[in-house]
PDB file of C-alpha atoms and ligand atoms in Angstrom:
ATOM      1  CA  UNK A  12      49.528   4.909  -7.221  1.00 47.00           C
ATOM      2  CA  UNK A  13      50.602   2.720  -4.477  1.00 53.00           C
ATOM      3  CA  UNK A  14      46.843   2.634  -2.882  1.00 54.00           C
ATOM      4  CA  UNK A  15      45.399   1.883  -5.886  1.00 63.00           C
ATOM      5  CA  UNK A  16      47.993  -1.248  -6.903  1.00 66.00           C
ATOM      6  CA  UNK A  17      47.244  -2.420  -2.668  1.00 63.00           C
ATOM      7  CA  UNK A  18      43.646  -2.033  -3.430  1.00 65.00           C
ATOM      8  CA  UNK A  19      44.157  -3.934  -6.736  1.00 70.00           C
ATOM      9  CA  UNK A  20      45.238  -6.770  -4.588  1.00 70.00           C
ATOM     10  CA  UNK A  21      42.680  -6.384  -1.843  1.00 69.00           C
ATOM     11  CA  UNK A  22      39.936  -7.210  -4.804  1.00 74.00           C
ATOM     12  CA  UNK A  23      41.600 -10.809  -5.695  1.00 74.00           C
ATOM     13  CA  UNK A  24      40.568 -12.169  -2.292  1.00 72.00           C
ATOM     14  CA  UNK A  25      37.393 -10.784  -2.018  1.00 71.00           C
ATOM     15  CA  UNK A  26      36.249 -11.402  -5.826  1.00 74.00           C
ATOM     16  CA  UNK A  27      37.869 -14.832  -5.322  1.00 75.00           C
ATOM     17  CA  UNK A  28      35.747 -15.323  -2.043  1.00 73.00           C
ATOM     18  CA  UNK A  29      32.370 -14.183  -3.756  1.00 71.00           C
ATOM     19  CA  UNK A  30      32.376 -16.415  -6.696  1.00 72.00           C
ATOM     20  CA  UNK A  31      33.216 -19.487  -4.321  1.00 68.00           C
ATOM     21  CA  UNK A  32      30.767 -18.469  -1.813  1.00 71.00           C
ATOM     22  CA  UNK A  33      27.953 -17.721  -4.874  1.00 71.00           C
ATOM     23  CA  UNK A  34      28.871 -20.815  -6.928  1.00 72.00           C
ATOM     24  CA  UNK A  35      28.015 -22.953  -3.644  1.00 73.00           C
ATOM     25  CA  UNK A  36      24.415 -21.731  -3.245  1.00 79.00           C
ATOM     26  CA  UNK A  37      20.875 -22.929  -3.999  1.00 79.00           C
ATOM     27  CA  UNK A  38      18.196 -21.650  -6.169  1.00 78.00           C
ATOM     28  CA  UNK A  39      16.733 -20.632  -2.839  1.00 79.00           C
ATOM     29  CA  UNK A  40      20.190 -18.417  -1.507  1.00 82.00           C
ATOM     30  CA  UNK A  41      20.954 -17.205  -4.941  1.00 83.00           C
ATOM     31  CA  UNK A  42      17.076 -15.510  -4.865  1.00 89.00           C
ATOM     32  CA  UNK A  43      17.340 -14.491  -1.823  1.00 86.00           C
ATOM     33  CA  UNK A  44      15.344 -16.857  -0.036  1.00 90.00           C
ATOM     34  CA  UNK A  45      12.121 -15.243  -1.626  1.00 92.00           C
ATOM     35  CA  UNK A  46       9.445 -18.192  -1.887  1.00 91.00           C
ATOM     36  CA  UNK A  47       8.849 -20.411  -5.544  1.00 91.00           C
ATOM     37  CA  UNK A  48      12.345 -21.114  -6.510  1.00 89.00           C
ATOM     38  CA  UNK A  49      13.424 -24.410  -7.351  1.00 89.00           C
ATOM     39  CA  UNK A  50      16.576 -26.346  -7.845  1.00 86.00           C
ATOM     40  CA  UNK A  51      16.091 -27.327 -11.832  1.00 87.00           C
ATOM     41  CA  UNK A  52      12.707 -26.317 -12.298  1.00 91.00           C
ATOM     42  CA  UNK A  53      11.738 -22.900 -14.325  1.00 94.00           C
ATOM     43  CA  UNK A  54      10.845 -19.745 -12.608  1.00 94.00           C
ATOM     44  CA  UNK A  55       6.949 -19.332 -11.566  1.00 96.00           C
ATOM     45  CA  UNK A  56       6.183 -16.064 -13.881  1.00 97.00           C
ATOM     46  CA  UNK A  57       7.847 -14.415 -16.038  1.00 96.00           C
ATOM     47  CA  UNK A  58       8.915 -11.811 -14.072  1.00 97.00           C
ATOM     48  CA  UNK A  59      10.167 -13.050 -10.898  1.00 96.00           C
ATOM     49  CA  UNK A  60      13.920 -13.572 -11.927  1.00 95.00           C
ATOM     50  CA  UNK A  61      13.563  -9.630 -12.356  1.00 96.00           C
ATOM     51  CA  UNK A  62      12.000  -9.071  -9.070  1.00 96.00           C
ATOM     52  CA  UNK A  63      14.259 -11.430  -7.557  1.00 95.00           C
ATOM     53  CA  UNK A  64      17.354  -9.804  -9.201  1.00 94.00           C
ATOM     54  CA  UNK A  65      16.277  -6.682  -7.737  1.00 95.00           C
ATOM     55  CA  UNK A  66      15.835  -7.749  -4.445  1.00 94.00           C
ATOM     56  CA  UNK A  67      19.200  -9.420  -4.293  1.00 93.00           C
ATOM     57  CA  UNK A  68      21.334  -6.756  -5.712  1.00 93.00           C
ATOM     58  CA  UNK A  69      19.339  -4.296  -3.390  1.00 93.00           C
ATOM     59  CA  UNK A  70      20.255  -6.530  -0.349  1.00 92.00           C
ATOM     60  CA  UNK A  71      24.396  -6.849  -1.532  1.00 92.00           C
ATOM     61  CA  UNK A  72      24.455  -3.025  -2.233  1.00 93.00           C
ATOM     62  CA  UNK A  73      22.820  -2.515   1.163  1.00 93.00           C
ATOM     63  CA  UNK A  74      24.908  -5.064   3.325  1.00 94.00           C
ATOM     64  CA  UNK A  75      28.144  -2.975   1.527  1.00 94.00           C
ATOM     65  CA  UNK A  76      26.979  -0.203   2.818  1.00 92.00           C
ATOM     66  CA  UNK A  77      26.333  -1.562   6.333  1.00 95.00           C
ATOM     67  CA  UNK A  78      29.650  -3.525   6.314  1.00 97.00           C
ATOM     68  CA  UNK A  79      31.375   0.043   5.543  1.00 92.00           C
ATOM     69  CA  UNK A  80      29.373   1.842   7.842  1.00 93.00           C
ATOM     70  CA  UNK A  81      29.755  -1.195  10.997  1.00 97.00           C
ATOM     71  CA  UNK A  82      33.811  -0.772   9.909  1.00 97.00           C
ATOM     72  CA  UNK A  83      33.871   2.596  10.610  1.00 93.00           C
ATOM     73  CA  UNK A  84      32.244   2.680  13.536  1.00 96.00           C
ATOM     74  CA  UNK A  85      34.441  -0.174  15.023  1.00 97.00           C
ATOM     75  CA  UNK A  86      37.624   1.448  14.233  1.00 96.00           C
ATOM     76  CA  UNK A  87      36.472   4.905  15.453  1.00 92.00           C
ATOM     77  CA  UNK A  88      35.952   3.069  18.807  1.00 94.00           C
ATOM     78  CA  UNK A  89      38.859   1.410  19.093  1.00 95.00           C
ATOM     79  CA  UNK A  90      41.464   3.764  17.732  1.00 93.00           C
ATOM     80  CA  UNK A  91      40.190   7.131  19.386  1.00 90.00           C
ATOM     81  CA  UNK A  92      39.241   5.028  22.621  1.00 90.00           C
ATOM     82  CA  UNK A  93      40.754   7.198  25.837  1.00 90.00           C
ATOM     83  CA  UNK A  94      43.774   5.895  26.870  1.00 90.00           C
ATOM     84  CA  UNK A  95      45.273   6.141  30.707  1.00 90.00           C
ATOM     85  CA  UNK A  96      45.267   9.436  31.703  1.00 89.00           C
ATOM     86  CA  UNK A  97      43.408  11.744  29.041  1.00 88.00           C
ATOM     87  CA  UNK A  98      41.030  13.581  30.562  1.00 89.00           C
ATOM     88  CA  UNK A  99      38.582  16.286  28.814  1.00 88.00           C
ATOM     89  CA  UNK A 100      37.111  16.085  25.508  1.00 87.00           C
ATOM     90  CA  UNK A 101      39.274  15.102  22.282  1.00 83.00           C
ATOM     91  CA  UNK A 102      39.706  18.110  19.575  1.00 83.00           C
ATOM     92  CA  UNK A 103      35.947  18.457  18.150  1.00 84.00           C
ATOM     93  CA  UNK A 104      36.075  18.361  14.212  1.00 81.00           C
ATOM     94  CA  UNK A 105      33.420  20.422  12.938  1.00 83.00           C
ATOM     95  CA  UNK A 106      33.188  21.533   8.700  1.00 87.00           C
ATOM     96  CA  UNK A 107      35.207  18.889   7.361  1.00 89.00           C
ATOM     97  CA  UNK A 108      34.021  19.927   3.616  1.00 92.00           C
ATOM     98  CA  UNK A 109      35.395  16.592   1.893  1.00 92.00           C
ATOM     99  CA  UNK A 110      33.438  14.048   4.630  1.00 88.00           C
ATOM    100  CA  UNK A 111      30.333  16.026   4.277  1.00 92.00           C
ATOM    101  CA  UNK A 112      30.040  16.106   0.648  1.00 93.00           C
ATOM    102  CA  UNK A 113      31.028  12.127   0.697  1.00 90.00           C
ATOM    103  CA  UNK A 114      27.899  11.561   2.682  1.00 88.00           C
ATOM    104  CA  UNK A 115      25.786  13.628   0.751  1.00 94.00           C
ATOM    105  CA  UNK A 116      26.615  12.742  -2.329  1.00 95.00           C
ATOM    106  CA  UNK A 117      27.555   8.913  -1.646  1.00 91.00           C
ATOM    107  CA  UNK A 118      23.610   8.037  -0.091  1.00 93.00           C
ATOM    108  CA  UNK A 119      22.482  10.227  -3.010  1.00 96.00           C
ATOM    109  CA  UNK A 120      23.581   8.403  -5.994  1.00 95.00           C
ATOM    110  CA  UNK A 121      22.075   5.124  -3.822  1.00 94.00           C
ATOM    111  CA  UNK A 122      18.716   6.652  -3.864  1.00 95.00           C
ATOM    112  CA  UNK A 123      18.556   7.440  -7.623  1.00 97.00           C
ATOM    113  CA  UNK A 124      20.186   4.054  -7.919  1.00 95.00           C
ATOM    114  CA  UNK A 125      17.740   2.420  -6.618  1.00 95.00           C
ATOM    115  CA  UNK A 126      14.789   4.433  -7.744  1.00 97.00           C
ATOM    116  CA  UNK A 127      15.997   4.147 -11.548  1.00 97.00           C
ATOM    117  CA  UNK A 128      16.474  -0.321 -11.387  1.00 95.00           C
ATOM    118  CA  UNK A 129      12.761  -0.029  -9.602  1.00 96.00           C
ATOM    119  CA  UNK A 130      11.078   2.554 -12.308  1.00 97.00           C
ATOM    120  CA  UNK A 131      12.931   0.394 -14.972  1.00 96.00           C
ATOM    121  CA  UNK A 132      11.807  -2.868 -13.833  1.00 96.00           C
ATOM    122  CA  UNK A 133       8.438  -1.872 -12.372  1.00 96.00           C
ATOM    123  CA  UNK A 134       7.910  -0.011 -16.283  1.00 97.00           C
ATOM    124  CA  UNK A 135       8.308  -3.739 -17.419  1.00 97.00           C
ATOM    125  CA  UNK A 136       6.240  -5.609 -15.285  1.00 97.00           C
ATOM    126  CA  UNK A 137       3.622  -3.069 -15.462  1.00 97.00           C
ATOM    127  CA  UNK A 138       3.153  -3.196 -19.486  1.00 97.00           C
ATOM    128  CA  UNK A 139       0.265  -4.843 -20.032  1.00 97.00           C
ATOM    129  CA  UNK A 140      -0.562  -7.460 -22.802  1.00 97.00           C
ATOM    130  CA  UNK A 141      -2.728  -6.116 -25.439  1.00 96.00           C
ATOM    131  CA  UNK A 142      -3.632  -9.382 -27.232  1.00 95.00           C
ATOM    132  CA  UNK A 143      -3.600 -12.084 -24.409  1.00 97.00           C
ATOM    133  CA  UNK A 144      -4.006 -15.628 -25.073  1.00 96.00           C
ATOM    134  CA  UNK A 145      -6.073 -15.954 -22.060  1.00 97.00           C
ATOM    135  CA  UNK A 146      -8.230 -12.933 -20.135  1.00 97.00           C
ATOM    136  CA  UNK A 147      -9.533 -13.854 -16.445  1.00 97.00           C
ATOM    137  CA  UNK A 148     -11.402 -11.098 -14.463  1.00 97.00           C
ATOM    138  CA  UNK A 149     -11.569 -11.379 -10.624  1.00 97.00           C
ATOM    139  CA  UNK A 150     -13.486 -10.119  -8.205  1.00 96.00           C
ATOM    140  CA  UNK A 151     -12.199  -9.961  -5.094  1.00 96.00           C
ATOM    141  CA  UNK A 152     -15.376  -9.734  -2.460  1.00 95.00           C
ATOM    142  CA  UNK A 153     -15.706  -9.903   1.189  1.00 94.00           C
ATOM    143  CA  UNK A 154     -14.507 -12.818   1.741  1.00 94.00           C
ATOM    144  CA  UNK A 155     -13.517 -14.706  -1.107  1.00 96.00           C
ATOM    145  CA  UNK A 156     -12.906 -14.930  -4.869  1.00 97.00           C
ATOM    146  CA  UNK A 157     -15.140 -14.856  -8.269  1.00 96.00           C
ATOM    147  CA  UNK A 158     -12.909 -15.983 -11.272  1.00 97.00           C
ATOM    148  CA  UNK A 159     -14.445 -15.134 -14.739  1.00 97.00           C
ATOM    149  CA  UNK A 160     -12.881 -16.780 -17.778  1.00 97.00           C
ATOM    150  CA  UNK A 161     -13.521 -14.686 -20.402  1.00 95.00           C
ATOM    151  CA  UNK A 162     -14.772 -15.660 -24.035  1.00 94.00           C
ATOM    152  CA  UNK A 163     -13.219 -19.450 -22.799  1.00 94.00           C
ATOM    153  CA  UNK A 164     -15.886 -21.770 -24.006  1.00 95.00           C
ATOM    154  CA  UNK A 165     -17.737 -21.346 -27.890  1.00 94.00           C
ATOM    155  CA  UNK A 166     -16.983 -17.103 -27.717  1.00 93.00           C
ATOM    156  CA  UNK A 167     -19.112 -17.028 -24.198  1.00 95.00           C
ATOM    157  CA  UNK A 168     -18.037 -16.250 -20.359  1.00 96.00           C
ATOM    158  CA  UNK A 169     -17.254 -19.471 -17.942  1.00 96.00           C
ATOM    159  CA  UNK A 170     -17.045 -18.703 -13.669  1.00 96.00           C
ATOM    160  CA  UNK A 171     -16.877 -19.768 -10.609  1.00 96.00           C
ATOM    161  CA  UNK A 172     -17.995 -18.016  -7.535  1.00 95.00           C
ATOM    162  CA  UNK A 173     -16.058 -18.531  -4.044  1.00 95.00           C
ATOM    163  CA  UNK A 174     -16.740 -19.073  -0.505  1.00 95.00           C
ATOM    164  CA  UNK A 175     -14.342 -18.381   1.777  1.00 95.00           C
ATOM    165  CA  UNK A 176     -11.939 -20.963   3.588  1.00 95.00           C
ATOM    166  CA  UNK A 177     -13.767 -23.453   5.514  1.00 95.00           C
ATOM    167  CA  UNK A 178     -12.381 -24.492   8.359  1.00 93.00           C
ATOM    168  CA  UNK A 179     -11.894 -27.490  10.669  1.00 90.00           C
ATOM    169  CA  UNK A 180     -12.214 -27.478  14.731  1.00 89.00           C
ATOM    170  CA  UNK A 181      -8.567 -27.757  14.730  1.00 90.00           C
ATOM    171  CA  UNK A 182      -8.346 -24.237  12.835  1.00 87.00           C
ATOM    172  CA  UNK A 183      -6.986 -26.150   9.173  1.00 93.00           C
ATOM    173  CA  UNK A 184      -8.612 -25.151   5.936  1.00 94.00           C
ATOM    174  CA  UNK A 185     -10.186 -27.113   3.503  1.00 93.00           C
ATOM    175  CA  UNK A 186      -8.125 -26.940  -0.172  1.00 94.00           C
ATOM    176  CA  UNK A 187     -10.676 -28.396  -2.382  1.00 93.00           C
ATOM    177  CA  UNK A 188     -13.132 -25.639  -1.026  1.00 94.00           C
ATOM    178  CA  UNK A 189     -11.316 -22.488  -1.369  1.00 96.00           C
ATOM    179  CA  UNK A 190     -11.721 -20.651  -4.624  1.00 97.00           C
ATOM    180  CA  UNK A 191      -9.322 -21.727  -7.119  1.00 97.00           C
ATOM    181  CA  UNK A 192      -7.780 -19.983 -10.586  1.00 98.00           C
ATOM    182  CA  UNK A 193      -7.018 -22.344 -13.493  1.00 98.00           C
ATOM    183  CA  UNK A 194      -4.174 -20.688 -15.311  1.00 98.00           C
ATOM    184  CA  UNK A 195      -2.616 -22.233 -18.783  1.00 98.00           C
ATOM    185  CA  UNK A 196       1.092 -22.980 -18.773  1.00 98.00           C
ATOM    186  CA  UNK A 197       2.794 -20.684 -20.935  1.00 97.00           C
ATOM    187  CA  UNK A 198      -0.051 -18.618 -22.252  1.00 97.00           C
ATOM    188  CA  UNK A 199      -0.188 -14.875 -21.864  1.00 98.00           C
ATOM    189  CA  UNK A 200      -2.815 -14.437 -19.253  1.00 98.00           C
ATOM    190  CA  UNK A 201      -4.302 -10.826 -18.649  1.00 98.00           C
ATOM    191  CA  UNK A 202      -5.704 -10.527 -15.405  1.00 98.00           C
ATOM    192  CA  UNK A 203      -8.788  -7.456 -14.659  1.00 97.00           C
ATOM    193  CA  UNK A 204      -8.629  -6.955 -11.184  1.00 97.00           C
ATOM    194  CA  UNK A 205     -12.326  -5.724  -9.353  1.00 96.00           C
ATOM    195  CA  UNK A 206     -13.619  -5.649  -6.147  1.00 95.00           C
ATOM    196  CA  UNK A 207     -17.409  -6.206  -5.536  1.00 93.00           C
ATOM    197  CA  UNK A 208     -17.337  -3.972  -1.939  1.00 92.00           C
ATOM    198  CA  UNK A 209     -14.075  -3.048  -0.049  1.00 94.00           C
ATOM    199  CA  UNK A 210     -10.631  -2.763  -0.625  1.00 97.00           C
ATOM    200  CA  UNK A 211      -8.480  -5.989  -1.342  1.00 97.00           C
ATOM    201  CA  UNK A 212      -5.459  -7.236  -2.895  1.00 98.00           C
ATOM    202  CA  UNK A 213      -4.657 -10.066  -5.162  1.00 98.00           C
ATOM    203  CA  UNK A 214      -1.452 -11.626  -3.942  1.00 98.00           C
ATOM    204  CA  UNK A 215      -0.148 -15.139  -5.300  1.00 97.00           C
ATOM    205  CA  UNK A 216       3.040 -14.978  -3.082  1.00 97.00           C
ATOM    206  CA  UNK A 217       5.078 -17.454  -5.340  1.00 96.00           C
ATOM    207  CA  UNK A 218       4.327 -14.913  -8.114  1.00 97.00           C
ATOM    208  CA  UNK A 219       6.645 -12.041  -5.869  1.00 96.00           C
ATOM    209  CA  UNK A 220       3.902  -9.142  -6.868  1.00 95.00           C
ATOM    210  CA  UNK A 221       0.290  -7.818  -5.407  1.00 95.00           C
ATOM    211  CA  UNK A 222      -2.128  -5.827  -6.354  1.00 97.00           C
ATOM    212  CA  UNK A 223      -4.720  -3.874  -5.066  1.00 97.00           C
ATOM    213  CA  UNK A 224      -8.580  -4.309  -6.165  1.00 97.00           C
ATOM    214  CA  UNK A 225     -11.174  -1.031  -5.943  1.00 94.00           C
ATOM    215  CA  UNK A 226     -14.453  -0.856  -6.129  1.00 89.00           C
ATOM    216  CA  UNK A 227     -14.985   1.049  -9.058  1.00 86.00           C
ATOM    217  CA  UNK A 228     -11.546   1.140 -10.959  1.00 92.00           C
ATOM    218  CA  UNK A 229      -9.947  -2.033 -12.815  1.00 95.00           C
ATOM    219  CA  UNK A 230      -6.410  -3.050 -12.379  1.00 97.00           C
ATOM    220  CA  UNK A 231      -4.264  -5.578 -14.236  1.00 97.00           C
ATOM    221  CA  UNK A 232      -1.518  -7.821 -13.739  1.00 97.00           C
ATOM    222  CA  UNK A 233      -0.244  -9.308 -17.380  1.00 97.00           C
ATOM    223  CA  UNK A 234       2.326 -12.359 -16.813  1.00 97.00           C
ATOM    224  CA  UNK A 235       3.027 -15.400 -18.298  1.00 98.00           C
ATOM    225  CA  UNK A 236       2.810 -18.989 -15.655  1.00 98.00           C
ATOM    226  CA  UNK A 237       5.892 -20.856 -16.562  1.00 97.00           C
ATOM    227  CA  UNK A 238       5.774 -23.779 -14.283  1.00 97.00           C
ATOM    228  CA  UNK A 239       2.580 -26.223 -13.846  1.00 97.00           C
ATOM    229  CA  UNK A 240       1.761 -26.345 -10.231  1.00 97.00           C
ATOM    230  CA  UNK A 241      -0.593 -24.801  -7.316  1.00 97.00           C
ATOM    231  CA  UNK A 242       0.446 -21.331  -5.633  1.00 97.00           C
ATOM    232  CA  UNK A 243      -1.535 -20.361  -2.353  1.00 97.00           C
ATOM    233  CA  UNK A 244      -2.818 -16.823  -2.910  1.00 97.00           C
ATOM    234  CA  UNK A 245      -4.612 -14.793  -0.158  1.00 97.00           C
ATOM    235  CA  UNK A 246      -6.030 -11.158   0.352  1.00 97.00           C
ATOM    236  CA  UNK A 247      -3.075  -9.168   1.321  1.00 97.00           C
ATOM    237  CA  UNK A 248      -5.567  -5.403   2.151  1.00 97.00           C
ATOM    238  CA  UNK A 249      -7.340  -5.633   5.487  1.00 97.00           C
ATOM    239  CA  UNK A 250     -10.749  -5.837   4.529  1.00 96.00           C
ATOM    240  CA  UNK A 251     -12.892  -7.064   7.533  1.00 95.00           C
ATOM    241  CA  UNK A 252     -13.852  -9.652  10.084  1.00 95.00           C
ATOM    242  CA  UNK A 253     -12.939 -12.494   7.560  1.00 95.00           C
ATOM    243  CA  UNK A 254     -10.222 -11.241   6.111  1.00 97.00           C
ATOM    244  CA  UNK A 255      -7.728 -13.427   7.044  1.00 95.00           C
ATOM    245  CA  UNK A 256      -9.895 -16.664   5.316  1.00 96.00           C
ATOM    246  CA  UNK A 257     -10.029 -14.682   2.309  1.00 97.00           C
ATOM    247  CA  UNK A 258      -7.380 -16.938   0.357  1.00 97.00           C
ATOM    248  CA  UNK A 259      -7.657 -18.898  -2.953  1.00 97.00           C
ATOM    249  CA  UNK A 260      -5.273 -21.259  -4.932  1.00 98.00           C
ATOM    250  CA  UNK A 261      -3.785 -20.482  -8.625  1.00 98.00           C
ATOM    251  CA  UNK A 262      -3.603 -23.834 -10.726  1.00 98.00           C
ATOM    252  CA  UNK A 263      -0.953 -23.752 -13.259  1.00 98.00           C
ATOM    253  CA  UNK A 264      -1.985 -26.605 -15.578  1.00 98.00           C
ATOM    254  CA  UNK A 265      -1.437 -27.656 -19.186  1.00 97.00           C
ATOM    255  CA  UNK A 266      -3.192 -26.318 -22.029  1.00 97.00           C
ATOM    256  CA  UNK A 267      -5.273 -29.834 -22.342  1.00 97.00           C
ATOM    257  CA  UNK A 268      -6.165 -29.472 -18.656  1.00 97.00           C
ATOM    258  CA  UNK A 269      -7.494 -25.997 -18.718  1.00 97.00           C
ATOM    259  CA  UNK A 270      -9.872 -26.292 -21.943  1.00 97.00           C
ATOM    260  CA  UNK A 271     -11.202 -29.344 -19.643  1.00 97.00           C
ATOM    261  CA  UNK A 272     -11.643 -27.338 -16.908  1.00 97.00           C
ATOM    262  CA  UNK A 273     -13.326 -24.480 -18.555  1.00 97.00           C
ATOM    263  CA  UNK A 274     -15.308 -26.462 -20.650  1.00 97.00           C
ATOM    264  CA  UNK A 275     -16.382 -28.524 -17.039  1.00 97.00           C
ATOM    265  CA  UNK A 276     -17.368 -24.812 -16.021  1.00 96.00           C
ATOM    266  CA  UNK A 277     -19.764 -24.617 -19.184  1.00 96.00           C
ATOM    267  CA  UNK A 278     -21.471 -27.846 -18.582  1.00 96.00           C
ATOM    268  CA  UNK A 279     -22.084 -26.720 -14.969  1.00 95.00           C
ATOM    269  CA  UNK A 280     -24.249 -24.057 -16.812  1.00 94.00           C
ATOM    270  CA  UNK A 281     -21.391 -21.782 -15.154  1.00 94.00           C
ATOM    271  CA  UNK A 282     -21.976 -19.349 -18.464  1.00 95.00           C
ATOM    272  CA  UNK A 283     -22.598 -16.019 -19.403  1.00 91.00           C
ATOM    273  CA  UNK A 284     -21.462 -12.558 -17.600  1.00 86.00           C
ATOM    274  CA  UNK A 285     -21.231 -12.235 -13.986  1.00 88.00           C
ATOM    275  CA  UNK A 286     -19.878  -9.031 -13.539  1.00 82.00           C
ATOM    276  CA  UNK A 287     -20.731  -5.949 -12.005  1.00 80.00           C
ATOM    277  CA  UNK A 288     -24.182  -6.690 -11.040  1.00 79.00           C
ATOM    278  CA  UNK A 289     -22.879  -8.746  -8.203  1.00 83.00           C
ATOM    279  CA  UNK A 290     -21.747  -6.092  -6.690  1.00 84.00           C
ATOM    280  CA  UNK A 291     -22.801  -4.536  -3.336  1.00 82.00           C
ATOM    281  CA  UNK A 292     -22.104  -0.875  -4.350  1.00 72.00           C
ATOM    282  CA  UNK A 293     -24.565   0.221  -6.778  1.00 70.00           C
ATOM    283  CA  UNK A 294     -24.356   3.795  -6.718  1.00 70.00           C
ATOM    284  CA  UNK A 295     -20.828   4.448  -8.214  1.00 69.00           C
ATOM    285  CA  UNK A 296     -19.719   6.691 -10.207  1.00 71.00           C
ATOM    286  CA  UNK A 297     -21.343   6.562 -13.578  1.00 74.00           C
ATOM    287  CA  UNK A 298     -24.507   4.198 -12.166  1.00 72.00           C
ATOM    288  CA  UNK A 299     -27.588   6.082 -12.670  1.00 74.00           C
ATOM    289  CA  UNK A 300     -30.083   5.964  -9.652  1.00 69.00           C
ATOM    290  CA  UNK A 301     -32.302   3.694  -9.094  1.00 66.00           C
ATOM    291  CA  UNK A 302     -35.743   4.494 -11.072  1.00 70.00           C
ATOM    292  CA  UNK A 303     -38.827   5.508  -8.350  1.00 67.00           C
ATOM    293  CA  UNK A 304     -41.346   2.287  -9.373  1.00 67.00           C
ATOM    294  CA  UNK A 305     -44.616   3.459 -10.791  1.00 68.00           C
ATOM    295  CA  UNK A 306     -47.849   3.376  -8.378  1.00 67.00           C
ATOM    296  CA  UNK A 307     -49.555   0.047  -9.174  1.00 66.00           C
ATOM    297  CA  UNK A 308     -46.486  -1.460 -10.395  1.00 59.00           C
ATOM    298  CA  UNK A 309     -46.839  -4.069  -8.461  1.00 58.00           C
TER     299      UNK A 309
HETATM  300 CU1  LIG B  29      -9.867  -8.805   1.184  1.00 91.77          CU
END
């Protein structure tokens, strides 16, 4: 009774102390320092509050733990230090049933704490849109981007093909030649994620997620852009020689601005599907082989 009412007043300070500290930070401390967030401005997607949420609470229930564990270590050192004169080994404490079940059970419960907010919140990022407003398939290829809007202009396919970054002497790239993803603000965008060769990842790091690209199988990403702008995105699966120039930029831009642009796509004579035939691997599963060409044919 009287531990609990002392521990009753140990929580004052400390709760007192957290909401100071926590009223006091930034966009940027209160997310953990993770990359996109802005002071006033909405969130990039529509998931990265959640992945930011989890990544904070992960960090305070992990820095509990370590403050606990760093306590106990401290005062085990300095209050069973050897004093003048003691000599031999202190009493060795061996089956102490209460202190072994704490530690099992204690790290326990943190694991299946931890595994249940990630299933939950991984369970929501990963449901897909059905009906998107907007459906974009990339291919990721060595070493760069193709970005296929599909049914965008009069029912018909709009794309651009990528090069990878072009560099100066001095080693900087050139934006306005590195692939680029026109995203509508606010739209429901399913993304189809291929790869023409190798393995790669799509990874817009202000959009906190990645995700890897097969030859062969489709992924998608379904999220909503909530804040115009231009998010760096790069190749985050070691895929070759050029890997590291494999990067691209996502434009989130009005709805005005991105019929424009995919209608500017269509005039290019950008139209129609460009798909798997691109692709270096034509033998995978499913692909018949490749018919022996009559005598004469030629
Ligand atoms: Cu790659």
């Amino acid at each position: 009774m009287r531990s609990n009412r002392r521990l009753r007043w140990a929580a004052i300070p400390v709760a007192i102390t957290l909401v100071v500290v926590l009223a006091g930070c930034t966009q940027a401390e209160l997310h953990g320092y993770l990359p996109g967030f802005l002071e006033g401005e909405p969130p990039v997607t529509n998931h990265t509050e959640r992945v930011a949420g989890l990544w904070v609470t992960s960090w305070i229930v992990l820095l509990c733990v370590g403050l606990l564990t760093w306590g106990l270590t401290l005062w085990a050192i300095v209050v069973y230090r050897r004093r003048k004169g003691q000599t031999g080994l202190p009493a060795q404490m061996r089956y102490n049933m209460p202190i072994e079940i704490f530690y099992t059970i204690v790290p326990l419960i943190l694991v299946l704490g931890f595994f249940a907010f990630t299933a939950r919140d991984q369970a929501i990022i990963e449901t897909q849109f059905d009906e998107p407003d907007v459906e974009i398939e990339v291919f990721a290829k060595q070493w760069a981007w193709d970005f296929i809007y599909a049914d965008a202009v009069d029912g018909e396919d709009v794309w651009t093909s990528g090069i990878q970054a072009q560099r100066s002497e001095g080693g900087s790239v050139d934006q306005d030649q590195l692939p680029t993803l026109y995203l509508p603000v606010g739209a429901d965008v399913r993304i189809a994620l291929q790869s023409r060769d190798v393995i790669h990842s799509f990874w817009v790091i202000d959009f906190l997620y990645k995700k890897d690209m097969f030859p062969g199988k489709t992924n998608y990403m379904s999220i909503v852009p909530e804040r115009e702008g231009t998010y760096a995105g790069k190749c985050a699966e070691l895929c070759g020689e050029y890997h590291a120039d494999m990067l691209f930029n996502v434009k989130v831009v009005s709805q005005d601005e991105y019929d424009n642009y995919v209608q500017s796509l269509s005039d290019q004579g950008n139209v129609g599907d460009y798909g798997d035939e691109f692709s270096r691997n034509a033998t995978l599963p499913g692909t018949d082989a490749p018919e022996r060409v009559e005598e004469g044919a030629y």
